[in-house]
Amino acid sequence: MTWRHVMAIAKKEWLHIIRDPMTIFLLAVGPVLMLILVSYAMATDVKDVPVYVLDQDNSQHSQNLIARLDNDDVLSVKGDVTSRDASERKMERRQAKVIVIIEPGFADQLSSLAGMQSMYDSGPAFSFIVDGTDPISAEVATEAAMNQSEAYVTGELNTLLENQLDAGADPTLIRLLRQQIESPVVFDIENRYNADLKAIWDLVPALIAVALVLPGMSIATVIARERDQGTLEALVATPIHKQAILMGKSLPYMFTSLINVGLMYGVARVVFGVPFRGNLLLYLALSGLYAFATLAIGLLFSILIRSQEAAMWSAMLFFLFPGILLSGMFFPIEVFPFMVKIETLELPAVSGVLINRGMFLQGVGPRVLWWNIILLLFIAVEGFEIAGRIFKKRIA
Amino acid sequence: MLRRILNVAWKDMLHLWHNRLLLVLVIFGATSEMLLIGWATGADIDGLRMVVVDNDNTPTSQALIDALDDTATLKFKDEVSDVFKEHNSRGDALDDIFTGGNYVFSPDPVLLVEIPQGFEAGLTAIQQPEVRLTLNGANSLPSTTARRAAEATITQFGAVIVSQHMAQQNGTLVPTSQQVVSELENMQPGITVRYNEKLDRAHYTAPSESAFILYIMTIMTAALLLSREREYGTFEQLLVMPMRPLEIIAGKSLPAVFVGYANFVLLLGVMNVVFGIPVQGSLPLLLVLAVGYLFVELGRGFMVAMISRTQNQALLIVMLMAFVDITFSGYAVPVESMPGIMQTVANFFPIRHWMIILRGILQKDVGLSVLWPQIVWLGVLGLIINSVTLWFFRRSLGEQR
Amino acid sequence: MMRNNNHRDTVIEVKGLKKLFGSFTAVDGVSFEVKRGEIFGFLGPNGSGKTTTIRMLLGLLPPSEGTALVLQHDIQRQSRMIRSRLGYMSQKFTLYNDLTVEENLLFYGRAYGLRNKRLKDRIQYVLEMADLKGREHETPPKLSGGWRQRLALGAAILHEPDIVFLDEPTAGVDPLSRRAFWDLLYEISAQGTTIFVTTHYMDEAEHCENLAFIYYGGLIAQGAPGDIKTEHLPGDVVQITPVNATSALAVLNDAQASGMLGDALDINLYGAQIHILTHQAETTRQRVIDTLDHAGERYSDVDVIPPSLEDAFIRLVQAQH
């Protein structure tokens, strides 16, 4: 395998790409567009969850509670309903994801020691109905509703106790009651690497890795395409080593991948303000390695599968769904069943996501990422090697 | 006319039939994929690794660690006081703790719980001791889940300790921890979760994934059936035949509809049998609307084929579209949470409406009276998309080179 | 009513047909007529506008200027009405490679509205004609070039079209298969189908009843092969087979320049042979022999042969420059 041969093939492949403005556009700009659009749409965490209120108490307290809920970023009070049936319909139509029901007597519970006692005996006179179809936003909305209502109730009860104490109530009793409303511990919460725990900060680096599957998919069809067009035999008849053909074919895709990394890095930093804490040179090198591993798998599909369509479908089934959904971009891979974890080892995207997040947010280096590097190296080298061997056997 | 349509459809089915690998991929690839992904992503976020620094070192602090470890969400990994002693700065120690694992055998911790010195004493003196929670923000979803679980558990634990201590001091009957917990729960407002009572994630992810698969299968089949003819030069032959553009498109639609529909029915079965998600609403309605939705997406598939010159291009375009569509489907982030303009934009993505219809019928048992706006949207979008596609197709008749 | 016993009716009538691609003129105002049942040859080198013309006649490409009537229908506005009466075999092999021979024919037949017994009969006919009996269940890539060509032709005439357009049907096929292919064309033509065929093989052009030469988008000659030859090649051809063609050509060119070859009109190299166009064949032949002997050039033969189309075409092209 000589470098001259590799470059000869690479040049030819590059011409294929640039003679075809649509493909060059899709390969060079597609991933960046995808990153911007997807990130912008998902730039927010769960917020403005629609809330409807069934207020049967109709008191100052119930009004205050509703205002308090509306004030929370996560929740957005859209209006009132007059019956449970009506609330049901709102939920069916997705106009409400949370229904707050305030029962008669809510104000009483917050206005006297007797009322407070009744709250302890039979629970607070308000409740929530939550649409569980989307469990994640349901959990976030529930947590917000619980926190806000608890804070309101606690605050009001504290005032009540304060007033009762001033009015000459038994201090021991008040102390006992106060202990019941107040939290036994307080929390000091620190978010390491992502101070405001912005979802966009961990989404964008992951997307950079996932977006690079596009060149990988594209290369999956190159061999089948040459076979379809009958140029493969001519290519093989040249004195160029088989491995050099494969290497040459991947170089232009490698090139577009690296351009993409550069563009997406800029977008992540400038448009989305994601910090970069690692070593930039190392990052570029690892991005190259990751792109290489992805291309190696694409090439393997290209060689294993004879028809262009089938190559495309398998590449898509391999890259698209697991590439997105199992890469760790949306779902934490550490909680997957063990067998699935093993399965994900063959997905370069998994290591890509880990490397990107690690270098952007955590600023880690080879000391931490070594096993991802080894994994990618293994995929890249083995992918090429197996591809080369099958190529030789099938064609020569 | 029908005969000519069927003739084209028959030919395109033969393409699938002759390429057995393709056939298997197209029909069963998606289903097996869904099993894997549904299995992986439908699981609850459980067993998140937690590390602890116990500066109190009392029976109470030990009991708290046990309580945290007992939750499904958290799993105690290590006591890491030593790590803090090894490093000069807190930041270095945190890096040491939060990085360097591997997700297969020893996942990185997502949460550090620091129990302060005097925790036990502070609790019983009702001085609200401060527990420090540090989250690994490199992945926000599990961190948030872990924080929520830790807060709830520690609060409950503290309440039990305080109540029991107070009872002892006052000489009243010491309540068991269950009694305290149920009393605490009684104090909470009631929460009723509708449609997915256990907040089971598989009930969310599996239908979403089925929608993606239905969508991508249809659009891909349509795009590839047309672009392969263009690439191989057989398209011109179709055009000189005495067939209307509409007939060619219709004929090519049938195999794509068949593929998409076969996938959809298979996926419904998998959802029901494997993931235990029955169809709550009207199955016939769902099956009918699925056909309608398929025809909307078909138009887009053909449009992709019309604007791409090779199959490779078609594939890339479909991929890009899929990313965008998945975004606007409301899968990862609810559409209500998106910026205002994006919420409007989302309406122009057929998959968004299909997702609502699918969820509505599958989980909420709603019918036409609720879903009609979505059906109107799909109808209008379908009309627009298919007219544009047909226009493209007609135009390209004059521009075949 | 249009039918006339003496004069066959016109099935293609092209007037001033022009096609521009941007500033490039692909077809430059060509006019010609094709009669029913004839084999019409459309000749020209690669890139001269043959395919563009066919595509316009099929209604695949709108002309920039001019009109064309195919079967009395305006191709631009009424192309769908006549499509079922046309057949087309394009330059590329246009059968589906993953479909079997039989499936391909079934698809083509049905697409042109054949069914039931007629479809079955026609497929049988085509299979016999293309000598593909027994290979119905094979896919085209398994067949050799000649067979594939005949299969594609079969698919194009399955529905017994009035006119079949063949765009370089024999490109890349061996001489024996080409011969067999032309025999098929005669057979089809004998059944009354008009054949419009493009080619750049001059020997094939000799088989056509009428010809049109297209060169750089414009027609430079048309008519029956014999007429074209007599019109553009006044005289006979002296063919020399020298041992060293290059030096012999130089010698002869010098001789002509000094008027020693009499009325020799034109000297051209034809592969390893030299053709000299002349009015007085015998005189020229003798002078050529003298000249070559005198110069010491060796040769095997000097014959008088009837002029070929190739001679005519070369002369026509030279006249253009």
JSON list of C-alpha atoms in Angstrom, two decimals, chain C residues 140-232:
[
{"chain": "C", "resi": 140, "resn": "PRO", "atom": "CA", "xyz": [-30.57, -9.57, -17.32]},
{"chain": "C", "resi": 141, "resn": "PRO", "atom": "CA", "xyz": [-27.05, -9.32, -15.82]},
{"chain": "C", "resi": 142, "resn": "LYS", "atom": "CA", "xyz": [-26.71, -13.08, -16.36]},
{"chain": "C", "resi": 143, "resn": "LEU", "atom": "CA", "xyz": [-27.27, -12.67, -20.09]},
{"chain": "C", "resi": 144, "resn": "SER", "atom": "CA", "xyz": [-24.54, -11.69, -22.52]},
{"chain": "C", "resi": 145, "resn": "GLY", "atom": "CA", "xyz": [-24.55, -8.31, -24.24]},
{"chain": "C", "resi": 146, "resn": "GLY", "atom": "CA", "xyz": [-26.21, -9.41, -27.46]},
{"chain": "C", "resi": 147, "resn": "TRP", "atom": "CA", "xyz": [-29.02, -11.16, -25.64]},
{"chain": "C", "resi": 148, "resn": "ARG", "atom": "CA", "xyz": [-29.59, -8.19, -23.38]},
{"chain": "C", "resi": 149, "resn": "GLN", "atom": "CA", "xyz": [-29.81, -5.98, -26.44]},
{"chain": "C", "resi": 150, "resn": "ARG", "atom": "CA", "xyz": [-32.41, -8.18, -28.06]},
{"chain": "C", "resi": 151, "resn": "LEU", "atom": "CA", "xyz": [-34.35, -8.37, -24.82]},
{"chain": "C", "resi": 152, "resn": "ALA", "atom": "CA", "xyz": [-34.42, -4.59, -24.57]},
{"chain": "C", "resi": 153, "resn": "LEU", "atom": "CA", "xyz": [-35.59, -4.39, -28.18]},
{"chain": "C", "resi": 154, "resn": "GLY", "atom": "CA", "xyz": [-38.24, -6.98, -27.41]},
{"chain": "C", "resi": 155, "resn": "ALA", "atom": "CA", "xyz": [-39.48, -4.91, -24.50]},
{"chain": "C", "resi": 156, "resn": "ALA", "atom": "CA", "xyz": [-39.66, -1.85, -26.73]},
{"chain": "C", "resi": 157, "resn": "ILE", "atom": "CA", "xyz": [-41.75, -3.53, -29.45]},
{"chain": "C", "resi": 158, "resn": "LEU", "atom": "CA", "xyz": [-43.82, -5.75, -27.16]},
{"chain": "C", "resi": 159, "resn": "HIS", "atom": "CA", "xyz": [-46.88, -3.60, -27.66]},
{"chain": "C", "resi": 160, "resn": "GLU", "atom": "CA", "xyz": [-46.46, -3.46, -31.45]},
{"chain": "C", "resi": 161, "resn": "PRO", "atom": "CA", "xyz": [-45.83, 0.26, -31.61]},
{"chain": "C", "resi": 162, "resn": "ASP", "atom": "CA", "xyz": [-46.27, 2.27, -34.80]},
{"chain": "C", "resi": 163, "resn": "ILE", "atom": "CA", "xyz": [-42.80, 3.70, -34.37]},
{"chain": "C", "resi": 164, "resn": "VAL", "atom": "CA", "xyz": [-39.91, 2.42, -32.32]},
{"chain": "C", "resi": 165, "resn": "PHE", "atom": "CA", "xyz": [-37.05, 4.73, -31.43]},
{"chain": "C", "resi": 166, "resn": "LEU", "atom": "CA", "xyz": [-33.69, 3.03, -30.93]},
{"chain": "C", "resi": 167, "resn": "ASP", "atom": "CA", "xyz": [-30.89, 5.15, -29.55]},
{"chain": "C", "resi": 168, "resn": "GLU", "atom": "CA", "xyz": [-27.55, 3.57, -30.47]},
{"chain": "C", "resi": 169, "resn": "PRO", "atom": "CA", "xyz": [-28.92, 0.10, -29.88]},
{"chain": "C", "resi": 170, "resn": "THR", "atom": "CA", "xyz": [-25.77, -1.76, -30.88]},
{"chain": "C", "resi": 171, "resn": "ALA", "atom": "CA", "xyz": [-23.16, 0.29, -29.05]},
{"chain": "C", "resi": 172, "resn": "GLY", "atom": "CA", "xyz": [-20.68, -2.07, -27.47]},
{"chain": "C", "resi": 173, "resn": "VAL", "atom": "CA", "xyz": [-22.03, -5.26, -29.03]},
{"chain": "C", "resi": 174, "resn": "ASP", "atom": "CA", "xyz": [-19.89, -7.71, -31.00]},
{"chain": "C", "resi": 175, "resn": "PRO", "atom": "CA", "xyz": [-20.22, -7.76, -34.84]},
{"chain": "C", "resi": 176, "resn": "LEU", "atom": "CA", "xyz": [-22.01, -11.10, -34.93]},
{"chain": "C", "resi": 177, "resn": "SER", "atom": "CA", "xyz": [-24.64, -9.94, -32.45]},
{"chain": "C", "resi": 178, "resn": "ARG", "atom": "CA", "xyz": [-24.97, -6.70, -34.35]},
{"chain": "C", "resi": 179, "resn": "ARG", "atom": "CA", "xyz": [-25.70, -8.65, -37.48]},
{"chain": "C", "resi": 180, "resn": "ALA", "atom": "CA", "xyz": [-28.35, -10.69, -35.68]},
{"chain": "C", "resi": 181, "resn": "PHE", "atom": "CA", "xyz": [-29.81, -7.54, -34.23]},
{"chain": "C", "resi": 182, "resn": "TRP", "atom": "CA", "xyz": [-30.22, -5.94, -37.64]},
{"chain": "C", "resi": 183, "resn": "ASP", "atom": "CA", "xyz": [-31.88, -9.08, -38.95]},
{"chain": "C", "resi": 184, "resn": "LEU", "atom": "CA", "xyz": [-34.41, -8.58, -36.18]},
{"chain": "C", "resi": 185, "resn": "LEU", "atom": "CA", "xyz": [-34.92, -4.99, -37.20]},
{"chain": "C", "resi": 186, "resn": "TYR", "atom": "CA", "xyz": [-35.71, -6.06, -40.77]},
{"chain": "C", "resi": 187, "resn": "GLU", "atom": "CA", "xyz": [-38.20, -8.55, -39.42]},
{"chain": "C", "resi": 188, "resn": "ILE", "atom": "CA", "xyz": [-39.90, -5.93, -37.29]},
{"chain": "C", "resi": 189, "resn": "SER", "atom": "CA", "xyz": [-39.87, -3.43, -40.11]},
{"chain": "C", "resi": 190, "resn": "ALA", "atom": "CA", "xyz": [-41.42, -5.99, -42.43]},
{"chain": "C", "resi": 191, "resn": "GLN", "atom": "CA", "xyz": [-44.35, -6.19, -40.03]},
{"chain": "C", "resi": 192, "resn": "GLY", "atom": "CA", "xyz": [-45.03, -2.50, -40.64]},
{"chain": "C", "resi": 193, "resn": "THR", "atom": "CA", "xyz": [-43.30, -0.89, -37.69]},
{"chain": "C", "resi": 194, "resn": "THR", "atom": "CA", "xyz": [-41.41, 2.28, -38.46]},
{"chain": "C", "resi": 195, "resn": "ILE", "atom": "CA", "xyz": [-37.91, 2.17, -37.05]},
{"chain": "C", "resi": 196, "resn": "PHE", "atom": "CA", "xyz": [-36.08, 5.31, -36.09]},
{"chain": "C", "resi": 197, "resn": "VAL", "atom": "CA", "xyz": [-32.54, 4.32, -35.24]},
{"chain": "C", "resi": 198, "resn": "THR", "atom": "CA", "xyz": [-29.49, 6.35, -34.34]},
{"chain": "C", "resi": 199, "resn": "THR", "atom": "CA", "xyz": [-26.02, 4.98, -34.84]},
{"chain": "C", "resi": 200, "resn": "HIS", "atom": "CA", "xyz": [-22.49, 5.98, -35.57]},
{"chain": "C", "resi": 201, "resn": "TYR", "atom": "CA", "xyz": [-21.65, 2.72, -37.32]},
{"chain": "C", "resi": 202, "resn": "MET", "atom": "CA", "xyz": [-21.57, 3.50, -41.06]},
{"chain": "C", "resi": 203, "resn": "ASP", "atom": "CA", "xyz": [-21.98, -0.12, -42.07]},
{"chain": "C", "resi": 204, "resn": "GLU", "atom": "CA", "xyz": [-25.26, -0.15, -40.18]},
{"chain": "C", "resi": 205, "resn": "ALA", "atom": "CA", "xyz": [-26.38, 3.00, -41.90]},
{"chain": "C", "resi": 206, "resn": "GLU", "atom": "CA", "xyz": [-26.13, 1.16, -45.21]},
{"chain": "C", "resi": 207, "resn": "HIS", "atom": "CA", "xyz": [-29.03, -1.01, -44.01]},
{"chain": "C", "resi": 208, "resn": "CYS", "atom": "CA", "xyz": [-31.37, 1.95, -43.65]},
{"chain": "C", "resi": 209, "resn": "GLU", "atom": "CA", "xyz": [-33.89, 3.03, -46.24]},
{"chain": "C", "resi": 210, "resn": "ASN", "atom": "CA", "xyz": [-33.43, 6.68, -45.46]},
{"chain": "C", "resi": 211, "resn": "LEU", "atom": "CA", "xyz": [-30.78, 8.56, -43.61]},
{"chain": "C", "resi": 212, "resn": "ALA", "atom": "CA", "xyz": [-30.18, 11.90, -42.00]},
{"chain": "C", "resi": 213, "resn": "PHE", "atom": "CA", "xyz": [-26.67, 13.02, -41.10]},
{"chain": "C", "resi": 214, "resn": "ILE", "atom": "CA", "xyz": [-26.47, 15.28, -38.11]},
{"chain": "C", "resi": 215, "resn": "TYR", "atom": "CA", "xyz": [-23.28, 17.11, -37.29]},
{"chain": "C", "resi": 216, "resn": "TYR", "atom": "CA", "xyz": [-22.83, 19.68, -34.51]},
{"chain": "C", "resi": 217, "resn": "GLY", "atom": "CA", "xyz": [-26.59, 19.95, -34.19]},
{"chain": "C", "resi": 218, "resn": "GLY", "atom": "CA", "xyz": [-27.32, 20.57, -37.85]},
{"chain": "C", "resi": 219, "resn": "LEU", "atom": "CA", "xyz": [-28.38, 18.23, -40.66]},
{"chain": "C", "resi": 220, "resn": "ILE", "atom": "CA", "xyz": [-25.72, 18.09, -43.35]},
{"chain": "C", "resi": 221, "resn": "ALA", "atom": "CA", "xyz": [-27.31, 15.50, -45.64]},
{"chain": "C", "resi": 222, "resn": "GLN", "atom": "CA", "xyz": [-30.37, 13.34, -45.95]},
{"chain": "C", "resi": 223, "resn": "GLY", "atom": "CA", "xyz": [-31.90, 10.83, -48.30]},
{"chain": "C", "resi": 224, "resn": "ALA", "atom": "CA", "xyz": [-31.52, 7.18, -49.26]},
{"chain": "C", "resi": 225, "resn": "PRO", "atom": "CA", "xyz": [-27.96, 5.81, -48.81]},
{"chain": "C", "resi": 226, "resn": "GLY", "atom": "CA", "xyz": [-27.50, 5.43, -52.55]},
{"chain": "C", "resi": 227, "resn": "ASP", "atom": "CA", "xyz": [-28.71, 8.97, -53.25]},
{"chain": "C", "resi": 228, "resn": "ILE", "atom": "CA", "xyz": [-26.45, 10.42, -50.59]},
{"chain": "C", "resi": 229, "resn": "LYS", "atom": "CA", "xyz": [-23.48, 8.65, -52.09]},
{"chain": "C", "resi": 230, "resn": "THR", "atom": "CA", "xyz": [-24.16, 9.71, -55.65]},
{"chain": "C", "resi": 231, "resn": "GLU", "atom": "CA", "xyz": [-24.95, 13.22, -54.57]},
{"chain": "C", "resi": 232, "resn": "HIS", "atom": "CA", "xyz": [-21.93, 13.75, -52.38]}
]
